[in-house]
Coordinates of C-alpha atoms in Angstrom, one line a residue:
Chain A
M1 CA -6.4 -37.4 13.4
S2 CA -8.1 -37.1 17.4
Q3 CA -5.8 -36.3 19.7
E4 CA -7.5 -37.9 23.3
T5 CA -5.7 -36.5 26.7
I6 CA -5.6 -39.5 28.6
K7 CA -8.7 -38.8 31.1
E8 CA -10.5 -39.6 27.4
L9 CA -8.5 -42.2 26.4
H10 CA -9.5 -43.5 30.0
Q11 CA -12.9 -42.7 29.8
Q12 CA -13.2 -44.4 26.9
L13 CA -11.9 -47.8 28.0
V14 CA -14.0 -47.7 30.9
S15 CA -17.3 -47.3 28.7
K16 CA -15.5 -49.7 26.4
K17 CA -16.1 -47.9 23.4
R18 CA -12.3 -48.4 22.9
S19 CA -10.7 -51.2 23.4
A20 CA -7.0 -50.4 25.1
L21 CA -5.3 -53.0 22.1
E22 CA -7.6 -50.4 19.1
I23 CA -5.5 -47.8 21.0
T24 CA -2.8 -49.3 21.0
Q25 CA -2.7 -50.8 17.1
E26 CA -4.4 -47.6 15.6
T27 CA -1.1 -45.3 17.5
L28 CA 1.6 -49.0 15.9
E29 CA 0.0 -47.5 13.0
R30 CA 0.0 -43.8 12.8
I31 CA 4.1 -45.2 14.6
T32 CA 4.7 -47.2 11.3
S33 CA 3.3 -44.5 8.7
L34 CA 5.2 -41.0 10.1
E35 CA 8.1 -42.8 11.3
P36 CA 10.1 -42.7 7.4
N37 CA 9.4 -39.1 8.0
V38 CA 10.2 -38.4 11.9
R39 CA 12.2 -40.7 13.3
A40 CA 10.8 -40.4 16.3
F41 CA 12.0 -44.0 17.5
L42 CA 15.2 -45.9 17.7
S43 CA 12.9 -49.2 18.3
I44 CA 9.0 -49.9 18.6
T45 CA 8.4 -52.2 20.6
D46 CA 4.9 -53.2 19.2
D47 CA 5.0 -57.6 20.0
Y48 CA 5.4 -55.9 23.9
A49 CA 2.5 -53.5 23.7
L50 CA 0.3 -55.6 22.3
E51 CA 1.4 -57.7 25.1
Q52 CA 0.0 -54.8 28.6
A53 CA -3.4 -53.4 26.2
Q54 CA -4.4 -57.0 25.9
Q55 CA -3.7 -57.3 29.9
V56 CA -5.2 -54.3 30.3
D57 CA -8.5 -55.6 28.0
N58 CA -8.6 -59.0 30.6
K59 CA -9.0 -57.0 33.1
I60 CA -12.2 -54.4 31.5
A61 CA -13.9 -57.5 30.1
A62 CA -13.2 -59.1 33.5
G63 CA -15.0 -56.6 35.9
S64 CA -12.1 -54.9 37.1
E65 CA -11.2 -51.8 38.0
I66 CA -8.5 -49.6 35.5
G67 CA -6.2 -46.5 36.4
I68 CA -5.7 -43.4 34.5
L69 CA -2.5 -44.5 32.9
E70 CA -3.8 -48.4 32.0
G71 CA -3.9 -48.8 28.4
I72 CA -1.8 -45.3 27.5
P73 CA 0.8 -45.5 25.4
I74 CA 3.7 -43.5 26.0
G75 CA 7.2 -43.6 24.8
I76 CA 10.0 -44.1 26.3
K77 CA 13.2 -42.0 26.0
D78 CA 16.2 -45.1 25.0
N79 CA 18.6 -44.1 28.2
M80 CA 16.4 -45.9 30.3
C81 CA 16.7 -49.6 31.1
T82 CA 14.2 -51.9 30.3
K83 CA 14.6 -55.0 30.6
G84 CA 14.7 -57.7 27.8
I85 CA 14.4 -54.7 25.4
K86 CA 17.3 -53.2 24.1
T87 CA 18.7 -50.4 25.4
T88 CA 21.5 -48.3 23.1
C89 CA 20.9 -44.2 24.5
A90 CA 21.5 -43.6 21.0
S91 CA 25.2 -45.1 21.4
R92 CA 27.0 -47.7 19.6
I93 CA 29.0 -48.6 22.4
L94 CA 25.9 -50.2 23.1
E95 CA 24.4 -51.6 20.5
N96 CA 23.7 -54.9 21.2
F97 CA 22.4 -54.0 24.8
V98 CA 19.8 -55.0 26.8
P99 CA 19.4 -54.2 30.0
P100 CA 19.3 -57.5 32.8
Y101 CA 16.6 -55.2 35.7
E102 CA 14.0 -52.6 35.0
S103 CA 15.2 -48.9 35.9
T104 CA 12.6 -47.2 38.7
V105 CA 9.5 -44.9 36.3
T106 CA 9.6 -48.0 34.1
Q107 CA 8.5 -50.2 35.6
K108 CA 6.5 -47.7 38.2
L109 CA 4.6 -46.9 34.8
K110 CA 4.8 -51.0 33.4
D111 CA 3.0 -50.9 37.1
A112 CA 0.5 -48.5 36.4
G113 CA -0.2 -50.2 33.1
A114 CA 0.9 -47.5 30.7
V115 CA 1.9 -49.6 27.1
M116 CA 5.5 -48.7 26.0
V117 CA 5.2 -48.2 22.5
G118 CA 8.3 -48.3 21.5
K119 CA 12.0 -46.4 22.3
T120 CA 12.5 -43.2 21.6
N121 CA 16.3 -41.2 19.6
L122 CA 18.2 -38.7 21.8
D123 CA 21.7 -37.0 21.9
E124 CA 23.8 -39.8 22.3
F125 CA 24.0 -40.0 25.9
A126 CA 22.1 -37.4 26.9
M127 CA 24.3 -34.2 25.6
G128 CA 23.3 -32.4 23.0
S129 CA 20.7 -30.3 21.8
S130 CA 19.4 -31.1 18.8
T131 CA 19.2 -34.4 18.5
E132 CA 21.6 -35.0 15.9
N133 CA 24.3 -36.5 17.7
S134 CA 22.0 -39.8 18.0
G135 CA 24.8 -42.8 16.8
Y136 CA 21.9 -44.2 14.4
Q137 CA 19.3 -41.6 13.1
V138 CA 18.2 -38.3 13.3
T139 CA 14.8 -37.2 13.8
A140 CA 13.2 -34.5 13.1
N141 CA 10.7 -32.1 14.4
P142 CA 7.4 -32.5 12.8
W143 CA 6.3 -28.9 12.6
D144 CA 9.1 -28.3 9.9
L145 CA 11.2 -32.1 9.0
E146 CA 14.4 -29.8 8.2
R147 CA 14.5 -28.2 11.4
V148 CA 15.8 -30.7 14.4
P149 CA 13.6 -31.2 16.9
G150 CA 16.2 -30.1 20.1
G151 CA 18.0 -32.4 22.3
S152 CA 19.1 -34.0 23.9
S153 CA 15.2 -35.7 24.8
G154 CA 14.0 -35.2 20.7
G155 CA 12.4 -38.3 20.2
S156 CA 10.5 -38.3 23.3
A157 CA 9.4 -34.6 22.1
A158 CA 8.8 -35.4 18.3
A159 CA 7.1 -39.0 19.3
V160 CA 3.8 -37.2 21.5
A161 CA 4.3 -33.8 18.9
A162 CA 4.0 -36.4 16.0
N163 CA 0.8 -37.8 17.8
E164 CA 2.8 -41.6 17.6
C165 CA 2.1 -41.5 22.0
V166 CA 0.2 -39.6 24.2
V167 CA 3.1 -38.6 26.2
S168 CA 6.6 -39.8 27.1
L169 CA 9.2 -39.8 29.7
G170 CA 12.9 -37.2 28.5
S171 CA 15.6 -37.0 30.8
D172 CA 16.8 -33.3 31.5
T173 CA 21.1 -32.4 32.9
G174 CA 20.6 -28.7 31.1
G175 CA 17.3 -28.4 29.7
S176 CA 17.5 -31.5 27.3
I177 CA 13.5 -32.2 28.1
R178 CA 12.4 -28.5 28.1
Q179 CA 14.2 -27.3 25.5
P180 CA 12.8 -30.1 22.6
A181 CA 9.6 -29.3 24.5
S182 CA 9.9 -25.5 23.3
F183 CA 10.9 -26.8 19.4
C184 CA 8.0 -29.0 18.8
G185 CA 5.3 -27.3 20.4
V186 CA 4.8 -29.3 23.6
I187 CA 4.4 -29.5 27.2
G188 CA 7.2 -30.7 28.9
L189 CA 8.6 -30.4 33.0
K190 CA 12.2 -31.1 34.5
P191 CA 11.0 -31.9 38.2
T192 CA 12.9 -30.9 41.2
Y193 CA 16.7 -32.5 41.3
G194 CA 15.0 -36.0 43.6
L195 CA 11.6 -36.1 43.0
V196 CA 12.2 -38.7 40.7
S197 CA 14.3 -41.5 40.7
R198 CA 17.2 -42.0 38.4
F199 CA 17.9 -46.1 39.3
G200 CA 18.1 -47.5 35.4
L201 CA 18.6 -44.0 34.1
V202 CA 22.1 -44.4 32.3
A203 CA 24.0 -41.6 34.5
Y204 CA 25.3 -38.2 32.3
A205 CA 25.9 -36.4 35.0
S206 CA 24.3 -37.2 38.4
S207 CA 24.3 -33.7 40.4
L208 CA 22.3 -32.3 36.9
D209 CA 20.1 -35.8 35.8
Q210 CA 16.5 -35.8 36.2
I211 CA 13.6 -37.7 34.6
G212 CA 10.0 -36.1 33.3
P213 CA 7.2 -36.0 31.1
F214 CA 5.9 -35.1 28.2
A215 CA 2.7 -34.0 27.4
R216 CA 0.7 -32.2 24.7
N217 CA -1.5 -30.9 27.8
V218 CA -0.4 -29.5 31.6
E219 CA -3.7 -32.3 32.4
D220 CA -1.4 -35.4 31.0
A221 CA 1.8 -34.2 32.1
A222 CA 0.2 -34.1 35.6
I223 CA -0.6 -37.6 35.8
L224 CA 2.2 -38.5 34.9
L225 CA 4.7 -36.8 36.6
G226 CA 1.9 -38.1 39.7
A227 CA 3.0 -42.4 39.0
I228 CA 6.7 -41.3 38.5
A229 CA 7.6 -39.5 41.2
G230 CA 8.3 -40.8 44.7
H231 CA 11.2 -42.3 47.1
D232 CA 13.3 -45.1 46.1
P233 CA 16.0 -46.5 48.5
R234 CA 17.8 -47.5 45.6
D235 CA 18.4 -44.0 44.1
S236 CA 20.4 -42.0 47.5
T237 CA 19.1 -38.7 46.3
S238 CA 15.7 -39.4 45.3
L239 CA 13.2 -36.9 48.5
K240 CA 11.5 -39.1 51.0
L241 CA 8.0 -36.9 50.2
E242 CA 4.0 -37.8 49.7
I243 CA 3.1 -37.1 46.1
P244 CA 0.2 -35.6 45.9
D245 CA -2.0 -35.6 43.1
Y246 CA -1.4 -32.7 40.5
T247 CA -4.3 -33.1 39.1
Q248 CA -5.4 -31.3 42.2
Y249 CA -3.5 -27.9 41.1
L250 CA -5.3 -27.0 37.7
K251 CA -7.8 -24.6 38.6
P252 CA -10.4 -22.8 36.2
E253 CA -9.0 -19.9 37.3
L254 CA -5.6 -18.5 38.6
K255 CA -5.0 -18.3 42.7
K256 CA -5.8 -14.6 44.1
G257 CA -2.6 -12.1 44.3
L258 CA -0.3 -15.0 42.9
K259 CA 2.6 -12.7 41.6
V260 CA 5.3 -14.2 38.9
G261 CA 8.8 -12.8 38.0
I262 CA 9.8 -11.6 34.9
I263 CA 14.0 -12.5 34.3
T264 CA 14.6 -9.3 33.6
E265 CA 18.6 -11.0 32.3
T266 CA 16.5 -13.9 29.4
F267 CA 15.1 -10.9 27.9
G268 CA 18.9 -9.4 26.8
E269 CA 21.3 -10.3 23.7
G270 CA 20.7 -13.2 21.8
L271 CA 17.0 -13.9 21.5
E272 CA 15.0 -13.8 18.5
S273 CA 13.0 -10.7 18.1
T274 CA 9.4 -12.9 17.6
V275 CA 10.4 -15.1 20.7
A276 CA 10.4 -12.4 22.9
A277 CA 8.0 -11.1 21.9
S278 CA 5.1 -14.3 21.8
V279 CA 6.8 -14.6 25.9
Q280 CA 6.2 -11.0 26.9
K281 CA 1.9 -11.4 25.3
A282 CA 2.4 -15.0 27.7
I283 CA 3.1 -13.0 30.1
A284 CA 0.0 -9.7 29.8
Q285 CA -2.5 -12.8 29.7
L286 CA -0.7 -14.0 33.0
K287 CA -1.7 -10.2 33.8
D288 CA -5.2 -10.2 32.6
L289 CA -6.1 -13.6 34.6
G290 CA -5.2 -11.8 37.5
A291 CA -1.6 -11.9 38.1
E292 CA 1.0 -10.0 39.5
I293 CA 4.5 -9.3 37.5
K294 CA 7.8 -7.9 38.5
E295 CA 10.5 -7.6 37.0
I296 CA 12.8 -9.7 38.6
S297 CA 17.1 -10.1 38.1
C298 CA 18.9 -12.5 38.3
P299 CA 22.6 -11.0 38.3
R300 CA 23.8 -14.6 38.1
F301 CA 22.0 -16.5 35.3
R302 CA 24.1 -15.6 32.2
Y303 CA 27.1 -17.6 34.0
G304 CA 25.2 -21.0 34.4
L305 CA 26.0 -22.3 31.2
P306 CA 29.7 -21.8 31.4
A307 CA 30.1 -23.3 34.6
Y308 CA 27.2 -26.1 33.5
Y309 CA 29.8 -27.0 30.7
M310 CA 32.7 -28.0 33.3
I311 CA 30.3 -29.7 35.6
A312 CA 28.7 -31.4 32.9
P313 CA 31.7 -32.8 31.4
S314 CA 33.2 -33.8 34.5
E315 CA 30.7 -35.8 36.0
A316 CA 30.6 -37.9 32.9
S317 CA 34.0 -37.8 32.3
A318 CA 33.6 -40.3 35.0
N319 CA 30.2 -41.6 34.9
L320 CA 31.2 -42.5 30.6
A321 CA 34.3 -44.7 32.6
R322 CA 32.6 -47.6 32.7
Y323 CA 32.1 -48.3 29.4
D324 CA 35.0 -51.0 29.5
A325 CA 34.4 -53.6 27.0
V326 CA 34.2 -55.1 30.6
K327 CA 30.8 -56.6 31.8
Y328 CA 28.1 -54.7 28.7
G329 CA 28.3 -53.9 25.6
I330 CA 31.0 -53.7 22.6
R331 CA 34.6 -55.2 22.2
K332 CA 37.0 -54.1 19.8
E333 CA 39.8 -57.0 20.0
A334 CA 43.0 -56.0 20.7
E335 CA 46.6 -57.6 22.0
N336 CA 46.1 -56.5 25.4
L337 CA 43.1 -54.6 28.4
V338 CA 44.6 -50.9 27.2
N339 CA 44.9 -51.4 23.9
M340 CA 40.8 -52.7 23.9
Y341 CA 39.6 -49.8 26.2
T342 CA 41.1 -47.8 23.8
G343 CA 39.9 -48.8 20.7
T344 CA 36.8 -49.7 21.9
R345 CA 35.7 -45.9 23.1
A346 CA 37.4 -44.3 20.0
T347 CA 34.9 -46.6 17.8
G348 CA 31.6 -46.9 20.2
F349 CA 31.1 -43.1 21.8
G350 CA 30.7 -40.3 18.5
D351 CA 31.8 -36.5 18.7
E352 CA 30.7 -34.6 20.9
V353 CA 31.2 -37.4 23.9
K354 CA 34.5 -38.0 22.8
R355 CA 34.6 -33.5 23.7
R356 CA 33.6 -34.0 26.7
I357 CA 34.9 -36.7 28.1
M358 CA 38.3 -34.8 27.0
L359 CA 36.8 -31.6 28.7
G360 CA 35.9 -33.4 31.9
T361 CA 39.4 -35.5 32.0
Y362 CA 40.9 -32.0 31.7
A363 CA 39.1 -30.0 34.2
L364 CA 39.4 -33.2 37.4
S365 CA 42.6 -33.8 36.1
A366 CA 45.7 -32.7 38.4
G367 CA 46.4 -29.4 39.3
Y368 CA 43.0 -28.5 37.3
Y369 CA 41.0 -29.2 40.0
D370 CA 40.6 -26.0 41.4
A371 CA 40.4 -23.8 38.8
Y372 CA 37.6 -25.6 36.9
Y373 CA 35.3 -27.7 38.8
L374 CA 35.7 -26.3 41.8
K375 CA 35.0 -22.6 40.6
A376 CA 32.2 -23.7 38.6
Q377 CA 30.5 -25.4 41.8
K378 CA 31.0 -22.9 43.9
V379 CA 29.1 -20.2 41.2
R380 CA 26.7 -22.9 41.6
T381 CA 26.0 -21.0 44.5
L382 CA 25.7 -17.6 43.5
I383 CA 23.6 -19.2 40.6
K384 CA 21.1 -20.8 43.4
Q385 CA 21.5 -17.4 45.7
D386 CA 19.6 -15.6 42.7
F387 CA 16.7 -18.1 42.1
E388 CA 16.2 -18.5 46.1
N389 CA 16.4 -14.3 46.6
A390 CA 13.6 -14.0 43.5
F391 CA 11.5 -16.4 45.2
A392 CA 12.0 -14.7 48.0
E393 CA 9.2 -11.9 45.7
V394 CA 7.5 -14.2 43.9
D395 CA 6.2 -17.2 42.8
V396 CA 6.6 -18.5 39.5
L397 CA 10.0 -17.2 37.4
V398 CA 9.1 -16.3 32.9
S399 CA 12.0 -17.0 31.0
P400 CA 11.5 -17.9 27.3
T401 CA 11.9 -21.6 27.2
A402 CA 15.1 -20.9 24.0
P403 CA 16.6 -18.4 22.8
S404 CA 15.2 -19.5 19.7
T405 CA 12.8 -21.8 17.8
A406 CA 14.0 -25.1 16.0
F407 CA 16.9 -24.1 13.8
K408 CA 18.2 -26.3 10.5
A409 CA 19.6 -29.3 10.4
G410 CA 23.3 -29.3 10.3
E411 CA 22.8 -25.7 11.1
K412 CA 25.6 -26.0 14.1
T413 CA 27.4 -28.9 14.4
A414 CA 30.5 -27.4 13.4
D415 CA 30.4 -25.3 15.9
P416 CA 29.4 -26.7 19.3
L417 CA 29.6 -23.5 21.6
A418 CA 27.1 -21.7 19.0
M419 CA 25.0 -25.7 20.0
Y420 CA 25.5 -25.2 23.5
L421 CA 24.2 -21.2 23.6
S422 CA 20.4 -22.9 22.8
D423 CA 20.3 -24.4 26.4
L424 CA 21.7 -20.3 27.8
M425 CA 18.2 -20.4 30.3
T426 CA 17.1 -24.0 31.2
I427 CA 20.1 -24.6 32.6
P428 CA 20.6 -22.4 35.2
V429 CA 17.6 -23.9 36.5
N430 CA 19.4 -28.0 36.7
L431 CA 22.2 -26.4 38.8
A432 CA 19.9 -24.8 41.5
G433 CA 17.7 -28.2 41.0
L434 CA 14.8 -26.6 40.6
P435 CA 11.7 -27.0 38.7
G436 CA 11.4 -25.7 34.8
M437 CA 8.5 -26.3 32.7
N438 CA 7.9 -25.5 29.1
V439 CA 4.4 -24.3 28.2
P440 CA 4.3 -24.0 24.2
C441 CA 3.2 -19.6 24.4
G442 CA 2.3 -19.1 19.7
F443 CA 4.4 -20.0 16.6
D444 CA 6.7 -17.4 14.4
D445 CA 6.5 -16.2 11.4
A446 CA 6.9 -19.8 10.1
G447 CA 4.5 -22.0 11.9
L448 CA 7.1 -23.2 14.1
P449 CA 6.3 -23.4 17.9
I450 CA 7.9 -21.0 20.5
G451 CA 8.0 -21.4 24.5
M452 CA 8.2 -20.2 27.8
Q453 CA 9.5 -21.5 30.3
L454 CA 7.6 -21.6 34.2
I455 CA 11.3 -22.5 37.0
S456 CA 9.2 -22.6 40.7
N457 CA 11.0 -23.1 43.8
V458 CA 12.4 -26.3 44.9
L459 CA 9.2 -29.1 45.4
R460 CA 6.5 -26.8 44.1
E461 CA 5.5 -28.3 41.5
D462 CA 2.4 -27.3 42.0
V463 CA 2.4 -23.9 41.0
L464 CA 4.1 -25.1 37.8
F465 CA 1.0 -26.9 36.9
H466 CA -1.3 -23.8 38.1
V467 CA -0.3 -21.8 36.4
A468 CA 0.5 -23.7 33.1
H469 CA -3.5 -24.5 33.5
A470 CA -4.5 -21.4 32.8
Y471 CA -2.9 -20.3 30.7
E472 CA -3.7 -23.0 29.1
Q473 CA -7.4 -23.1 29.6
A474 CA -7.1 -19.3 28.5
T475 CA -4.9 -20.0 24.9
E476 CA -5.3 -22.2 21.9
W477 CA -1.4 -23.3 21.7
H478 CA -2.1 -26.8 22.6
K479 CA -4.7 -27.0 19.8
K480 CA -2.3 -27.1 17.4
Q481 CA -1.2 -29.9 15.5
P482 CA 1.1 -30.8 12.6
Q483 CA 1.0 -31.0 9.7
I484 CA 3.7 -34.1 9.0
R485 CA 4.7 -33.8 4.9
Chain B
M1 CA 45.7 -23.3 28.0
I2 CA 45.5 -26.4 26.8
D3 CA 48.6 -27.9 24.0
R4 CA 48.4 -31.0 21.8
E5 CA 50.7 -32.6 23.5
E6 CA 48.7 -32.3 26.7
V7 CA 45.4 -33.0 24.7
K8 CA 47.6 -36.5 23.6
K9 CA 48.0 -37.1 27.3
V10 CA 43.9 -36.2 28.3
A11 CA 43.2 -38.7 25.3
N12 CA 45.4 -41.7 27.3
L13 CA 43.9 -40.2 30.5
A14 CA 40.0 -40.9 29.5
R15 CA 40.9 -43.9 27.7
L16 CA 40.8 -42.9 24.2
D17 CA 42.3 -42.9 21.3
I18 CA 42.4 -40.2 18.5
T19 CA 43.4 -39.5 15.2
S20 CA 46.0 -36.3 14.5
E21 CA 43.1 -35.1 13.4
E22 CA 40.8 -35.3 16.2
E23 CA 43.7 -34.3 18.0
E24 CA 44.1 -31.1 16.4
Q25 CA 40.1 -30.5 16.5
F26 CA 40.5 -31.2 20.2
T27 CA 42.3 -28.3 20.8
T28 CA 41.5 -26.0 19.1
Q29 CA 37.9 -26.7 20.4
L30 CA 38.7 -27.4 23.8
N31 CA 39.8 -24.1 23.8
S32 CA 37.6 -22.1 23.5
I33 CA 35.5 -23.8 25.5
L34 CA 37.4 -23.0 28.2
D35 CA 38.1 -19.6 26.8
Y36 CA 34.3 -19.0 26.8
F37 CA 34.5 -20.8 30.3
D38 CA 37.3 -17.8 32.0
Q39 CA 34.9 -15.3 31.9
L40 CA 33.5 -17.1 35.8
S41 CA 36.9 -15.4 36.8
E42 CA 34.5 -12.3 36.9
L43 CA 33.1 -13.8 39.2
D44 CA 35.1 -13.7 43.7
T45 CA 34.1 -16.3 44.5
E46 CA 36.6 -16.3 47.9
D47 CA 34.5 -17.2 50.6
V48 CA 31.5 -18.9 48.4
A49 CA 31.2 -22.8 49.7
P50 CA 30.5 -24.3 46.9
T51 CA 27.1 -26.2 46.4
T52 CA 27.6 -30.4 44.9
R53 CA 23.8 -31.3 44.8
A54 CA 20.9 -29.4 43.7
I55 CA 19.8 -29.7 47.1
E56 CA 21.6 -30.9 50.5
T57 CA 22.0 -34.4 51.4
S58 CA 24.4 -35.9 53.4
N59 CA 25.3 -39.5 54.1
I60 CA 22.3 -41.5 53.1
T61 CA 23.0 -44.8 54.8
R62 CA 21.2 -48.4 54.7
T63 CA 22.3 -51.8 56.3
D64 CA 24.4 -53.6 54.7
T65 CA 22.6 -56.8 53.5
L66 CA 23.5 -59.0 50.7
K67 CA 20.8 -58.6 48.2
P68 CA 22.3 -61.4 44.9
F69 CA 20.9 -60.2 41.5
P70 CA 18.2 -63.4 40.6
D71 CA 19.3 -64.0 37.3
K72 CA 24.1 -64.3 37.1
Q73 CA 24.0 -65.7 33.9
A74 CA 21.4 -62.6 32.5
L75 CA 24.7 -60.5 33.6
L76 CA 27.3 -62.6 32.4
D77 CA 25.2 -63.1 28.7
S78 CA 25.7 -58.9 28.7
A79 CA 29.8 -59.3 28.3
P80 CA 31.1 -59.6 25.0
E81 CA 32.7 -62.5 26.3
Q82 CA 32.6 -64.8 29.3
E83 CA 33.9 -67.9 30.8
D84 CA 32.3 -69.8 33.9
D85 CA 31.4 -67.2 36.2
Y86 CA 33.9 -65.0 35.2
F87 CA 34.3 -61.9 32.7
R88 CA 37.6 -62.5 30.3
V89 CA 39.2 -60.0 28.8
P90 CA 42.6 -60.0 27.0
K91 CA 46.1 -59.8 28.5
I92 CA 46.6 -57.6 31.3
M93 CA 50.2 -57.4 31.6
A94 CA 52.7 -58.8 28.6
S95 CA 54.7 -61.2 29.2
N96 CA 58.7 -60.9 28.4

């Protein structure tokens, strides 16, 4: 199966080599044939997709110019509200929820003519690192069906890796785009906090949540980010900025004098040796491309994980208080109001969600706030300072994206803390609000993808695209496709 | 350290009905997470200001204009139970 880029598909549409309907139909056929194995989608929106595609074809037939995303098949993580289309967050508590409104990102993509083919699987309420916490199904890693795709945006990562759509959207609170992108061998970008509107994104940890793209190449990710970024009056944390055309930063050669910092602490204990070797090799390649390489110490980086597991559950416990069986979602009938709340929440939430609600409620309860939540927020400042010091010296930081390649399904479900450790490298980036990107940089002996994480300063997505593209052009990793069997 | 009694209390605050197995399980798991969190005490944060948001923004205001949602019925229809223009819930207070 060919894996066209957005620009290639656009060219085919403009030259009338293929119609949007044909592209959509072929995509839907591929989804139908692969889904029994991959299970990336919670719902397939075939009628909706065909209708969108027809509109694009009508436009082409009428001789109108079409935009770059028109007719491009896209997957959307099922925690973004789509009007009239079920949005479950992979939770049983929302199994019947059909949003009466549209999220800003999906509205923007709809306006841009992108064709949504389905809603992708995730860990319930985006809490998890393997997509095994979904209340509905377990998604397989397209490179090895017995392994997890990572999480929480595992469905979006797997769907792009398996070519069930061209690009997709995920959300990233502690690594939920970058870690699954690493496990599935695709590009995954978490933008600067505030660059993309969160309106209509089901809230998990509001001071950390951010929506971003998955793609099979850097250019596609740049195009998709350009389409979803921008100020939104309905999200008070969204930043007022001019959004550039991110594809202008993709150049055949690396900018002269570019400084790359290796975060020393991320190459320590607990890192798989094949992952370390691949990322080191990628750094050597960046040097060959002309980058100046420097070791950078971020001594407080490792405190990110414990701080995160206090901040995120605290915010989650508040955000998830809204699931009260009154306004939407399922209800477990009871003789009084409180029992209706407790019964519904006990039935509707899965284990990990309950665990985080419990942890957050405890951390925020009387007498513990200073010791836990406030302490964690102070540590957040220290981590931010480490990054500020680093970016005074270099343009971009490199680390492995995850300490290992994709693990087997069931391997870490019994030990929550072991599961949390797979987000060790990505979490500090969210705590500091910085942009971070996974770039595929090799395979281990079992043929599983390895990813490196590029981190840049606030709102310097241009640097990430620039460096990732130059690396991509010099390597072949992105051309490999999984043989799904 | 969090004990079983406290786990029960927290579950009540969180409006979660938990089984005695869950009580036991949460006590163990929350303790191991809290232990892990303890490593933060290695850091002196006495004079450090907290970061509440990735990019500090404050007092984002807008004019308070009423914008009625165009499809009131869709909102009501999402509810498990409704009556006229209201969401219906079971009894809030017990009758003596």
